[in-house]
C-alpha angles and dihedrals in degrees: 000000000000088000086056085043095053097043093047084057091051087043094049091052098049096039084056092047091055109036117026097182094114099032097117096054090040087054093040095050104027115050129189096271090072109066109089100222126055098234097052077056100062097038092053086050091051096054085049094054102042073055098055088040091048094235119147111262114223140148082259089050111047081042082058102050099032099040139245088279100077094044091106092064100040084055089060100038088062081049090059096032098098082064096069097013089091087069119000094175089058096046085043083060105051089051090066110044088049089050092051084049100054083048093055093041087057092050087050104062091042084064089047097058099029105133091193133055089221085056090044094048084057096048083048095047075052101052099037082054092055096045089055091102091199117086132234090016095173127168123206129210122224094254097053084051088053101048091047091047086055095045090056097050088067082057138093099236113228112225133159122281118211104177098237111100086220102061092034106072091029103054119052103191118165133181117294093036126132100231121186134213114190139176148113120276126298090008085124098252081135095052096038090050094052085046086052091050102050088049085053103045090068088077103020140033098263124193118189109203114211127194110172104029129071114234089246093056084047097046087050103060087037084060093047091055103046077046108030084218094155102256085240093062088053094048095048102035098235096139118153116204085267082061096048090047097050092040086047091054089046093052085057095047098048088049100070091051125099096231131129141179122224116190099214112167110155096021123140129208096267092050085053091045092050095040086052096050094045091055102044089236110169100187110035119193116204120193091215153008103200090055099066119111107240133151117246134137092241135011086263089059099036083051094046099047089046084050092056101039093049080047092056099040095056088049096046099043101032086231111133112233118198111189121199109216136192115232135225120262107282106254110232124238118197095351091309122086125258120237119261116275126204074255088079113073102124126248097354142067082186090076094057098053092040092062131099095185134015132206127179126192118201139158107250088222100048088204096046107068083184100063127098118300116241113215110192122191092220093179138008114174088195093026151067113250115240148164132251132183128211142191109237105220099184096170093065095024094245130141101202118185106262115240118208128244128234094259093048091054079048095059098042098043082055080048097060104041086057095056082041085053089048095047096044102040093244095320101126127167105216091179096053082054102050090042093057089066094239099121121086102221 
């Protein structure tokens, strides 16, 4: 057994330094530790951290980092590598469970010989901690909550930025968060979440996963909008020089974001959470949800298990994770239909409790798909929930806040001095109103 074990760890090692396509999920799951002999150790430490740098691994480069030294037993882990090289996360796998045994057996046979009940409690303490399956379990007192709270009051927060001065200031999302886009089709959850990620990718490594859409027909309405080139143009190759000069400005502009596009149909949970860690993504975008490939009985159990896992995995990895959902059909209220509730997301409660934001994208006429698009915060666990209307611009693929005309400030302006009429039983102060700007004349 320890001569298998020893050969599956240099297995393991020159498989990864040949092949680095399931890197992310083999750093995420072994850790140093496991491995039995130091120097498998350090070599291994050095290939996790030429990952996280974004350096090339390689057997020079590992050599590089880790020293001449070690160049003997990365020889014969290379020797070793097409024995774990079929499936490197499973092997991964088994490193560290047998790592964990031989902990727990350890631990074992120090409660087993222990002459005191003060030495057996700690072998116990011990034990019970190994047998906790879940990694990194860490509690922490009231006073270290209180000193790091204090620590990171002397610090700029890092939230999300969305572009759009009503969402920023009002949702404080942060990485690691579940984040939720919902809305019917053709609303534009798709366009306003490509519009979301290229904002986004100008800070963070940003995938968009998408599950429906080929990576052309993406590419193409991400085109339209750094350009504003009307999609149809695009689509029908009917660009004037004007055209050429504003696509070939985009094309300059979108190469210096950190933005890709991952065509992912048929992927499960597991494949997204492996292709994000392999590519370092920090913000991943999934259109959508119900297309992922996940196992259930039944869809509300499929929907339920793909919510969870997204849920874990954001929390886990520190990756955010913004799903795109489909939502039920609108229920009608006297003969029209009623807006979206956090109630809607099709085929799962479970949507609605994973989430840490909401956000729900909806026509305001339900029969004019060209009207003006309704984004509601539904829920904002830091936040306050609010409304915000946009311009659908479907030609160049661009959600634009929607200001209001005169005659709408009018209306609403009528609108609130008759709540103001209602509150304040007829009182009402004309001046304080007209001072406030909010009326258009």
């Amino acid at each position: 057994m320890a001569e298998w074990l020893s050969q599956t760890e240099c297995a393991v090692i020159g498989a990864l330094l040949l092949d680095q396509s399931d890197i992310g999920e083999v750093v995420e799951k072994l850790k140093p530790d496991a491995f039995s002999i130091e120097p498998l150790r350090v070599i291994y430490s050095e290939i996790v951290k030429l990952h996280f740098s974004g350096s090339p691994i390689s057997v020079a480069s590992v050599l590089n980092a880790a020293g001449t030294d070690y160049e003997p037993i990365i020889k014969q882990a290379v020797e070793f590598a097409p024995f774990a090289h079929s499936d490197i996360p499973f092997y991964a796998g088994v490193l560290t469970e047998q790592s964990r045994l031989g902990r727990i057996k350890t631990a074992a046979a120090e409660l087993a010989t222990s002459e005191t009940m003060e030495a057996a409690n700690a072998s116990m303490d011990a034990l019970n901690g190994l047998m906790v399956t879940r990694s990194a379990v860490r509690a922490i007192s009231s006073t270290e909550a209180a000193t790091d709270f204090c620590d990171r009051m002397t610090e700029t927060p890092e939230y999300l930025s969305w572009g759009i001065p009503g969402i920023d200031g009002k949702v404080f999302a942060e990485r690691g968060d579940l984040i939720l886009l919902g809305g019917y089709p053709s609303a534009g959850k798709t366009l306003l979440a490509v519009q979301f990620a290229l904002c986004l990718s100008r800070i963070y490594r940003v995938g968009f996963f998408s599950l429906e859409t080929s990576a052309r027909k993406l590419t193409d309405r991400v085109m339209s909008h750094v350009s504003q080139v009307p999609l149809l143009k695009i689509k029908q190759r009917d660009l004037n020089d004007a055209d050429w000069a504003a696509i070939a400005t985009a094309s300059s502009e979108l190469s210096k974001l950190q933005f890709s596009i991952v065509e992912a149909s048929g992927m499960s949970v597991h494949d997204i959470q492996a292709v994000s860690l392999n590519q370092r993504f920090e913000i991943i975008f999934v259109d959508y949800l119900q297309l992922i490939n996940e196992k259930g009985k039944d869809r509300y159990e499929t929907v339920t298990n793909i919510s969870q896992r997204l849920h874990t995995f954001s929390q886990s990895s520190g990756v955010a994770v913004i799903a795109l959902s489909q939502l039920s059909r609108p229920e009608k209220q006297t003969g029209k239909p009623k807006p979206p509730t956090m109630a809607s997301f099709r085929e799962s409660g479970q949507i609605e409790q994973d989430a840490d934001v909401a956000f729900i994208l909806y026509p305001s006429d339900p029969d004019d798909n060209y009207s003006t698009r309704i984004l509601k915060i539904a829920k904002n666990k830091e936040g306050e929930k609010a409304k915000i209307e946009f311009d659908f611009d479907g030609s160049t693929q661009t959600m634009r806040v929607h200001e209001p005309t005169r005659g709408e400030k009018y209306r609403e302006v009528r609108k609130a001095i008759a709540e103001a009429g209602k509150n304040c039983a007829g009182q009402v102060n004309f001046t304080e109103i007209k001072e406030s700007g909010d009326l258009p004349f």
